[in-house]
mmCIF file of C-alpha atoms in Angstrom:
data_model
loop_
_atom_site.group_PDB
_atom_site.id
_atom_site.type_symbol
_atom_site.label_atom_id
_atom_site.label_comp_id
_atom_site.label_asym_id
_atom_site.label_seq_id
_atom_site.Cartn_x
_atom_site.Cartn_y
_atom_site.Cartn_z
ATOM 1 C CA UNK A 30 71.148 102.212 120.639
ATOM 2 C CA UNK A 31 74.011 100.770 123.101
ATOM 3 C CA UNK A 32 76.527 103.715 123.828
ATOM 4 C CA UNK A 33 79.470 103.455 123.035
ATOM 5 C CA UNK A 34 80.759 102.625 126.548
ATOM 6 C CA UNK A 35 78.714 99.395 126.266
ATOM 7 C CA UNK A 36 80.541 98.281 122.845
ATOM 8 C CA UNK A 37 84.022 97.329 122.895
ATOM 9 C CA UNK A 38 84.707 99.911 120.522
ATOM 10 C CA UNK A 39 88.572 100.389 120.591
ATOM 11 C CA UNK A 40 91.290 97.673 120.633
ATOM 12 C CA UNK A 41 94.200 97.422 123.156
ATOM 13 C CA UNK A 42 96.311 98.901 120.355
ATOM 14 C CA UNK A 43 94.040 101.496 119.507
ATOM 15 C CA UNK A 44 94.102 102.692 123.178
ATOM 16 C CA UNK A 45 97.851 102.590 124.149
ATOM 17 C CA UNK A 46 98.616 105.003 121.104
ATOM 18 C CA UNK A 47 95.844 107.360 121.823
ATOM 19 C CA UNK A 48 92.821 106.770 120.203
ATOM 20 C CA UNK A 49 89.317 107.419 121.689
ATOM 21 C CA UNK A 50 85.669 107.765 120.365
ATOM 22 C CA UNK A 51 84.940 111.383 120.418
ATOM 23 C CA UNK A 52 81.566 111.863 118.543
ATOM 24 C CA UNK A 53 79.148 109.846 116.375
ATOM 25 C CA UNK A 54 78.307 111.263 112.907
ATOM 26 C CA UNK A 55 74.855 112.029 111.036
ATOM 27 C CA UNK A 56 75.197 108.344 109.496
ATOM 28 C CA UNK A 57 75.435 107.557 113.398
ATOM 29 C CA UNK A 58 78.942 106.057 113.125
ATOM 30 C CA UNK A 59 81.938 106.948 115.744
ATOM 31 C CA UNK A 60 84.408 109.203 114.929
ATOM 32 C CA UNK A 61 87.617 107.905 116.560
ATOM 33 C CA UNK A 62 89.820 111.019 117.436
ATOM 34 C CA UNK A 63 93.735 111.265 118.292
ATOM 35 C CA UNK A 64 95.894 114.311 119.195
ATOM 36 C CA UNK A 65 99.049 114.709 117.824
ATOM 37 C CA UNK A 66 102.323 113.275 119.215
ATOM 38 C CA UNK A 67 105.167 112.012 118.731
ATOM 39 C CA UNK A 68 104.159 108.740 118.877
ATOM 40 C CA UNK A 69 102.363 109.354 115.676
ATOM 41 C CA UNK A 70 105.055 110.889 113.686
ATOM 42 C CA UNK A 71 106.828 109.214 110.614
ATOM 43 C CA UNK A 72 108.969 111.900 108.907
ATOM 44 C CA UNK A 73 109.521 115.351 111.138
ATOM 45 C CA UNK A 74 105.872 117.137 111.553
ATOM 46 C CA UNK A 75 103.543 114.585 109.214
ATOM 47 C CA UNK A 76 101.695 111.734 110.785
ATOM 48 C CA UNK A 77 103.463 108.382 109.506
ATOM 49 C CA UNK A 78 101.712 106.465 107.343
ATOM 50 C CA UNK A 79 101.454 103.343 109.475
ATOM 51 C CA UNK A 80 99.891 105.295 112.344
ATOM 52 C CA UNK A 81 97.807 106.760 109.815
ATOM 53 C CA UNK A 82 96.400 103.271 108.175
ATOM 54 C CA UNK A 83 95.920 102.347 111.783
ATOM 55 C CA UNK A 84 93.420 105.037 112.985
ATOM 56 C CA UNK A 85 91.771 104.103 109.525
ATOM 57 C CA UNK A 86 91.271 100.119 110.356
ATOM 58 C CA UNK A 87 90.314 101.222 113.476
ATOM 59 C CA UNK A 88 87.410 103.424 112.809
ATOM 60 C CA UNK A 89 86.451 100.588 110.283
ATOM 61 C CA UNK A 90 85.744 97.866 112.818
ATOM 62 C CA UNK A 91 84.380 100.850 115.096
ATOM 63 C CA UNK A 92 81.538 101.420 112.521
ATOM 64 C CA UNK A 93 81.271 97.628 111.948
ATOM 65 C CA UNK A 94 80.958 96.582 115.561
ATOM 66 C CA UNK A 95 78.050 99.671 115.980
ATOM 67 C CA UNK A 96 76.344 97.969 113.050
ATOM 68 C CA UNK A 97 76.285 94.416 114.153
ATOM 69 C CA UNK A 98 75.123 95.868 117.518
ATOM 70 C CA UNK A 99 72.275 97.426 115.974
ATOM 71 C CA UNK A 100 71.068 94.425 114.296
ATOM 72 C CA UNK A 101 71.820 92.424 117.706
ATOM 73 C CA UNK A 102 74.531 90.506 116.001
ATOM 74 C CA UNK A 103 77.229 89.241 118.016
ATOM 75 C CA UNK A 104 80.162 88.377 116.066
ATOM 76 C CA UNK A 105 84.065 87.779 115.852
ATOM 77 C CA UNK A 106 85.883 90.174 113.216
ATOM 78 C CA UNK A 107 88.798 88.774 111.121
ATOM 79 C CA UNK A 108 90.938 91.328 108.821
ATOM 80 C CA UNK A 109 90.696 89.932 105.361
ATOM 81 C CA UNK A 110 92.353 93.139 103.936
ATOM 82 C CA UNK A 111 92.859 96.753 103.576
ATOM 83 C CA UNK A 112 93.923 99.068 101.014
ATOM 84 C CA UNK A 113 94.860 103.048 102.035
ATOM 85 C CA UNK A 114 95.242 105.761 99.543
ATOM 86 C CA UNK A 115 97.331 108.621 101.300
ATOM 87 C CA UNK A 116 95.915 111.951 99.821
ATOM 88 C CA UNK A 117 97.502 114.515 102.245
ATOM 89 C CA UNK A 118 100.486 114.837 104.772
ATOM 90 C CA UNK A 119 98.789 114.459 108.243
ATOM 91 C CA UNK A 120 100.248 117.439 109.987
ATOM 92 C CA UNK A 121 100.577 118.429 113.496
ATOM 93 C CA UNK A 122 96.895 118.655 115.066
ATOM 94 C CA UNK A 123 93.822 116.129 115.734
ATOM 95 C CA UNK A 124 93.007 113.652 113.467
ATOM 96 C CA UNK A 125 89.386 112.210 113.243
ATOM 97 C CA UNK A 126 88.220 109.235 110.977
ATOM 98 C CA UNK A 127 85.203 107.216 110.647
ATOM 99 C CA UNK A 128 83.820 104.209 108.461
ATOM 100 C CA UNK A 129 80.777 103.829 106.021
ATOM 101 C CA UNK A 130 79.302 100.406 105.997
ATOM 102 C CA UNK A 131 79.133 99.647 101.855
ATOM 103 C CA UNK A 132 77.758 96.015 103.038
ATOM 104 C CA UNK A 133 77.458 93.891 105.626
ATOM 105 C CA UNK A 134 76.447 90.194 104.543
ATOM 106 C CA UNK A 135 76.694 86.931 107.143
ATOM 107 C CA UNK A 136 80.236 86.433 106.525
ATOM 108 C CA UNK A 137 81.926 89.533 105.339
ATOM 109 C CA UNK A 138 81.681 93.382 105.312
ATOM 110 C CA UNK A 139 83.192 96.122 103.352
ATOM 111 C CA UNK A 140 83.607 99.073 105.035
ATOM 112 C CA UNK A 141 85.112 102.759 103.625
ATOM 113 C CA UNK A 142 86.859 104.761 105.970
ATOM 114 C CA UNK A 143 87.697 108.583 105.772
ATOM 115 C CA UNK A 144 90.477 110.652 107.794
ATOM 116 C CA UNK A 145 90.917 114.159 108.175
ATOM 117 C CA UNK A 146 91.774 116.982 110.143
ATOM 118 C CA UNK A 147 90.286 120.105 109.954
ATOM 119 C CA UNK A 148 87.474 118.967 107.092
ATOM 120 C CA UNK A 149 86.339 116.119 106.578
ATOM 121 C CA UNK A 150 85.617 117.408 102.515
ATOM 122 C CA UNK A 151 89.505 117.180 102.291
ATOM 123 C CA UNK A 152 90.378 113.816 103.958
ATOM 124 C CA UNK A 153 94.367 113.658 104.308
ATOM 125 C CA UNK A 154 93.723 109.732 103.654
ATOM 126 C CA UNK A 155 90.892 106.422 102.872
ATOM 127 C CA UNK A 156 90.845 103.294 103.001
ATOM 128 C CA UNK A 157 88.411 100.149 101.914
ATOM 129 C CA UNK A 158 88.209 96.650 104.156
ATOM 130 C CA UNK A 159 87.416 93.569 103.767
ATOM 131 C CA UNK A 160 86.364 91.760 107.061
ATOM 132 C CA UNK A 161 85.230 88.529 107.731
ATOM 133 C CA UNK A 162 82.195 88.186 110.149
ATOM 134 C CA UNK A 163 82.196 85.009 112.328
ATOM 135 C CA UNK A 164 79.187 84.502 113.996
ATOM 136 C CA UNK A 165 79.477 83.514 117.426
ATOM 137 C CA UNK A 166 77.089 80.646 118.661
ATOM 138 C CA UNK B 7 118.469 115.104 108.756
ATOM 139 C CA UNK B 8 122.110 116.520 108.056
ATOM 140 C CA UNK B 9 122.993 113.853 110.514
ATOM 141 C CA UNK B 10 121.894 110.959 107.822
ATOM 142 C CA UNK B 11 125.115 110.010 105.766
ATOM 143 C CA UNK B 12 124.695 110.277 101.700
ATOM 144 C CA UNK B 13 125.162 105.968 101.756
ATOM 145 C CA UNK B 14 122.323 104.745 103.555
ATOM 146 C CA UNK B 15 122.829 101.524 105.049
ATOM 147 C CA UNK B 16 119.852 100.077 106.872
ATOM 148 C CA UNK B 17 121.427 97.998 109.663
ATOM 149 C CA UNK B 18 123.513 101.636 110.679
ATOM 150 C CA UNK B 19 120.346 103.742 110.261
ATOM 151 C CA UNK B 20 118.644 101.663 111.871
ATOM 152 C CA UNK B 21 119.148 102.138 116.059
ATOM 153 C CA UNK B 22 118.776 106.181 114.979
ATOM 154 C CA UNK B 23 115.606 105.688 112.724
ATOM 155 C CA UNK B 24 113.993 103.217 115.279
ATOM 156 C CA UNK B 25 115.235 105.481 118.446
ATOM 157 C CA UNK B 26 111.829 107.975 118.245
ATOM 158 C CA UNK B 27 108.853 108.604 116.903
ATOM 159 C CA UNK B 28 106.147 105.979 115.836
ATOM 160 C CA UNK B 29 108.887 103.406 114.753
ATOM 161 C CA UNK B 30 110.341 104.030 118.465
ATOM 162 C CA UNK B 31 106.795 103.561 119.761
ATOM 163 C CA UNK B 32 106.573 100.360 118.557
ATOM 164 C CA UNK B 33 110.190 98.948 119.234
ATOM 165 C CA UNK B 34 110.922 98.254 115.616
ATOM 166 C CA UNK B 35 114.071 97.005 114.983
ATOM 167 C CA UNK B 36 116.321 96.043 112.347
ATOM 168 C CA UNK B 37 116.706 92.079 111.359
ATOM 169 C CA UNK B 38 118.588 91.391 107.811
ATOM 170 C CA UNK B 39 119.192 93.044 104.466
ATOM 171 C CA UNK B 40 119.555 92.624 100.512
ATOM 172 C CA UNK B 41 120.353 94.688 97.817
ATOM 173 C CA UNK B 42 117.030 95.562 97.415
ATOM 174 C CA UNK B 43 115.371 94.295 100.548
ATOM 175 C CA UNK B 44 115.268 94.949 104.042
ATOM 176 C CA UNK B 45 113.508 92.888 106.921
ATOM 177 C CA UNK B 46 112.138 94.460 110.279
ATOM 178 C CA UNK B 47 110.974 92.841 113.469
ATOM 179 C CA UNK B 48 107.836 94.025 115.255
ATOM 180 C CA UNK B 49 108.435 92.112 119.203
ATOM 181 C CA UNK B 50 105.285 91.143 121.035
ATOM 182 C CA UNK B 51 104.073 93.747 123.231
ATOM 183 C CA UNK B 52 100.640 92.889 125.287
ATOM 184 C CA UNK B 53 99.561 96.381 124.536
ATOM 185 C CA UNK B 54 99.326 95.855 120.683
ATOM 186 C CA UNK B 55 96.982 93.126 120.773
ATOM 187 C CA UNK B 56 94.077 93.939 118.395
ATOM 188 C CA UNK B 57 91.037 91.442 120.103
ATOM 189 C CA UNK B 58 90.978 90.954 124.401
ATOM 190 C CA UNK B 59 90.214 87.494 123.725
ATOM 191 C CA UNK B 60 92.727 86.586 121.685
ATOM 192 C CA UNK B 61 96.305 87.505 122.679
ATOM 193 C CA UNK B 62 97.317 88.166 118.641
ATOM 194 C CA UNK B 63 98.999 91.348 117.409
ATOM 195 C CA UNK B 64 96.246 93.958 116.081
ATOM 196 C CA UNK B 65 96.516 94.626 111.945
ATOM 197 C CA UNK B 66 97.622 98.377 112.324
ATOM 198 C CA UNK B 67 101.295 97.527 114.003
ATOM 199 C CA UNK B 68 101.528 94.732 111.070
ATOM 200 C CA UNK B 69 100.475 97.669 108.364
ATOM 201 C CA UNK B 70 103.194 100.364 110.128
ATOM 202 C CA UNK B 71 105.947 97.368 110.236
ATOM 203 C CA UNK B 72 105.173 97.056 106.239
ATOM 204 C CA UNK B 73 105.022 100.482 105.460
ATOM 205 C CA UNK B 74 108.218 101.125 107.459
ATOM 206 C CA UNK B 75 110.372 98.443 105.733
ATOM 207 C CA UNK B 76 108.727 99.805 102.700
ATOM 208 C CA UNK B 77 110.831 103.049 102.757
ATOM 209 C CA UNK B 78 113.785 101.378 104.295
ATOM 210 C CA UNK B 79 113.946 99.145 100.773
ATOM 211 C CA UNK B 80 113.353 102.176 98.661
ATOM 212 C CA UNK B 81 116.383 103.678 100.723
ATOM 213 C CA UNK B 82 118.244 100.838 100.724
ATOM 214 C CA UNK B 83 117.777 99.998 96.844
ATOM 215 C CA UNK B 84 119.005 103.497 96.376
ATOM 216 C CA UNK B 85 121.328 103.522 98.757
ATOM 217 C CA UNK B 86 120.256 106.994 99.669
ATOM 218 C CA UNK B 87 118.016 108.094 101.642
ATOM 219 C CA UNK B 88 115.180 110.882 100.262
ATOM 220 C CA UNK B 89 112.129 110.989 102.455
ATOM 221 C CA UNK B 90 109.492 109.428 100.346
ATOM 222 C CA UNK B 91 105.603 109.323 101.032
ATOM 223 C CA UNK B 92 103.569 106.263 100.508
ATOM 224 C CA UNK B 93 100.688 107.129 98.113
ATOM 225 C CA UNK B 94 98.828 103.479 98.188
ATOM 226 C CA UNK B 95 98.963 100.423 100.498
ATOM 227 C CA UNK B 96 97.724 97.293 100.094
ATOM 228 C CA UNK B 97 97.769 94.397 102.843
ATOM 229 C CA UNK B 98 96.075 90.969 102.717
ATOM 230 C CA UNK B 99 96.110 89.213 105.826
ATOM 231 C CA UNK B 100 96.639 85.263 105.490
ATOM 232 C CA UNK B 101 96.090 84.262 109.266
ATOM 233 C CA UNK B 102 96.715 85.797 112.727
ATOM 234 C CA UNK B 103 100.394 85.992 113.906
ATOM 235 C CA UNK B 104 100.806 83.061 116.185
ATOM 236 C CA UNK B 105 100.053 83.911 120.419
ATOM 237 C CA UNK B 106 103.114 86.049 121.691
ATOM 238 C CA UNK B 107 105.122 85.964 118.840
ATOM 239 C CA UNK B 108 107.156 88.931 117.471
ATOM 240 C CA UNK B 109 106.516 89.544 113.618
ATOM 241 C CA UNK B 110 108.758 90.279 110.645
ATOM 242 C CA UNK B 111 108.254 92.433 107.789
ATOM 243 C CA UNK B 112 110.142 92.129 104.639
ATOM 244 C CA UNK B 113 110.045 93.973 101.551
ATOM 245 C CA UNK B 114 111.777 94.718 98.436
ATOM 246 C CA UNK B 115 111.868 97.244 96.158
ATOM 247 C CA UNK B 116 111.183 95.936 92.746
ATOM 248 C CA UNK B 117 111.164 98.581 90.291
ATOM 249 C CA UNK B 118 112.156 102.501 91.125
ATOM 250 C CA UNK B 119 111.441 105.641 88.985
ATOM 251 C CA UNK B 120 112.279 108.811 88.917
ATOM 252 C CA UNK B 121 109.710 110.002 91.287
ATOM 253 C CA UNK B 122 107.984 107.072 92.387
ATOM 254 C CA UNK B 123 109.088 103.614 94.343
ATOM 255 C CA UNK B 124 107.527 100.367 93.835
ATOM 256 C CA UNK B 125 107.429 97.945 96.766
ATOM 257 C CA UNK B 126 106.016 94.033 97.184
ATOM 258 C CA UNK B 127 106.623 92.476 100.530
ATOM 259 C CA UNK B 128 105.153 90.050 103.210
ATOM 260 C CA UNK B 129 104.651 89.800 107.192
ATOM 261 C CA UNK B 130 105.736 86.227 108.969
ATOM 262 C CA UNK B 131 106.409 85.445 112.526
ATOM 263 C CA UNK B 132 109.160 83.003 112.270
ATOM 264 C CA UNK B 133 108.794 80.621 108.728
ATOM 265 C CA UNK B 134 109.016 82.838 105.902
ATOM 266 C CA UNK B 135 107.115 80.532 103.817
ATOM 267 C CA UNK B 136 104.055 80.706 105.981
ATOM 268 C CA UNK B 137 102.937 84.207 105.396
ATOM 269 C CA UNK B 138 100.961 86.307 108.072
ATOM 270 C CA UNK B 139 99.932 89.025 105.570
ATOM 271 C CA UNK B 140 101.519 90.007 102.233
ATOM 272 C CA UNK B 141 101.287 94.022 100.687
ATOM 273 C CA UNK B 142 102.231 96.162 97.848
ATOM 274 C CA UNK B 143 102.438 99.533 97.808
ATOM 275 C CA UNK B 144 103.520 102.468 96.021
ATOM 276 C CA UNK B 145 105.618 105.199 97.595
ATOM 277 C CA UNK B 146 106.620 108.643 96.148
ATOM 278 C CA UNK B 147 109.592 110.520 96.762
ATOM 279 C CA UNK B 148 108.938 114.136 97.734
ATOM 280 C CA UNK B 149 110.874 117.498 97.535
ATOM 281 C CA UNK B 150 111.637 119.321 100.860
ATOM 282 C CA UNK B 151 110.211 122.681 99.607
ATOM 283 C CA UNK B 152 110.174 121.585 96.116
ATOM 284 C CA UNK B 153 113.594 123.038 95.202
ATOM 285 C CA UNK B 154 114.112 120.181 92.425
ATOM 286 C CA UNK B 155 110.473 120.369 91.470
#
């Protein structure tokens, strides 16, 4: 399996507001991790829900770009869509959030994402994607 | 928020909301208004890009612009402002944003309730009519320590 050094893993975006790959889960998958900051903060002491939709998309195309590695697949990734469901205020400490291939055909994937703090039983949000796959010659 | 007059008015509010926090981060600012609607620009920033190759604006600033204008129009609509929560966000992405262009967010609040906010909008960078993503979402309003239950 590449590491995740290898696999351009984390956008520009993703970087410049904090993100990084901490772990990998059972499934394998990265768990992208961010501390708390200000950055990050929509009303006083909860994460906003922007910020929160973003660490969400971005552990999605982390899991997808790990799976198309693993099958040697070397693709371009195109949002198609994304729908969050915000289930609990992100407070003040780490977030972590990684993504669940459903499917992954030629063209497109659907991927579910989870967020959470302190347990990942109690995510504080999810999210389901659409992306399209384009196949690089 | 004691400092947030009773009349919210988005164009006012804006410079203070925009000042800090992840709004500030990303440089939001304030573009035009409606009754119900309120329209945000996102400028390019090289360090928001979502693919190295291609020098277009990642999807999570788009969804943040979106959900930010969100609650501005629920604010604005009321002409109040309540902190509200969103509880479901939708975006479909049409196309990238064009190379180096800042994007706009607009979105209105179509229907309101007593306790939750109902909000359409859609993301361009320039032509309204040619769409970079369009969302819905639903946004609740919540209770600072549930005084009003």
């Amino acid at each position: 399996m590449a590491s995740s050094a290898d696999l351009k893993l984390l956008s520009a975006y993703a970087h410049s507001l904090g993100m990084r790959i901490e772990d990998h889960d059972e499934a394998g998958m990265p768990v992208v991790a961010i501390d708390f900051s200000e950055d990050l903060e929509g009303r006083p002491g909860a994460l906003h829900g922007g910020a929160t939709s973003g660490i969400l998309e971005t552990a999605g195309y982390a899991a997808l770009r790990t799976e198309l590695s693993r099958q040697g697949r070397n693709a371009r990734l195109k949002p198609i869509n994304v729908t969050v469901q915000f289930l609990r205020a992100g407070l003040r400490k780490r977030t972590l959030a990684a993504g669940r291939i459903k499917r992954l055909g030629r063209r497109n994937a659907n991927i579910v994402v989870e967020a959470w703090q302190d347990d990942r039983e109690k995510p504080i949000a999810t999210a389901v994607m659409n992306v399209m796959v384009v196949e690089a010659d | 928020m004691n400092d947030i007059p009773a009349h919210f008015d988005p164009e006012r509010m804006g410079s203070m909301i925009f000042e800090r926090a992840h709004p500030g981060w990303l440089d939001l600012e304030f573009h035009e208004k409606g009754a119900n609607w309120v329209e945000l620009k996102l400028p390019w920033r090289e360090d928001l890009v979502g693919d190295p190759d291609f020098p277009v604006l990642a999807s999570g600033p788009i969804v943040s612009l979106l959900d930010m204008a969100g609650g501005m129009c629920i604010w604005t609509t009321n002409r109040v402002f309540k902190p509200v929560a969103t509880l479901d966000l939708r975006v479909d992405y049409q196309r990238p944003a064009r190379d180096h262009a800042a994007v706009y967010g607009r979105t209105e609040c179509y229907r309101l309730t007593r306790s939750a906010a109902f909000v359409r909008g859609f993301a361009h960078d320039g032509d309204p009519e040619d769409t970079v993503a369009t969302m819905v979402g639903v946004f609740m309003t919540i209770n600072p320590g549930r005084a009003n239950g």
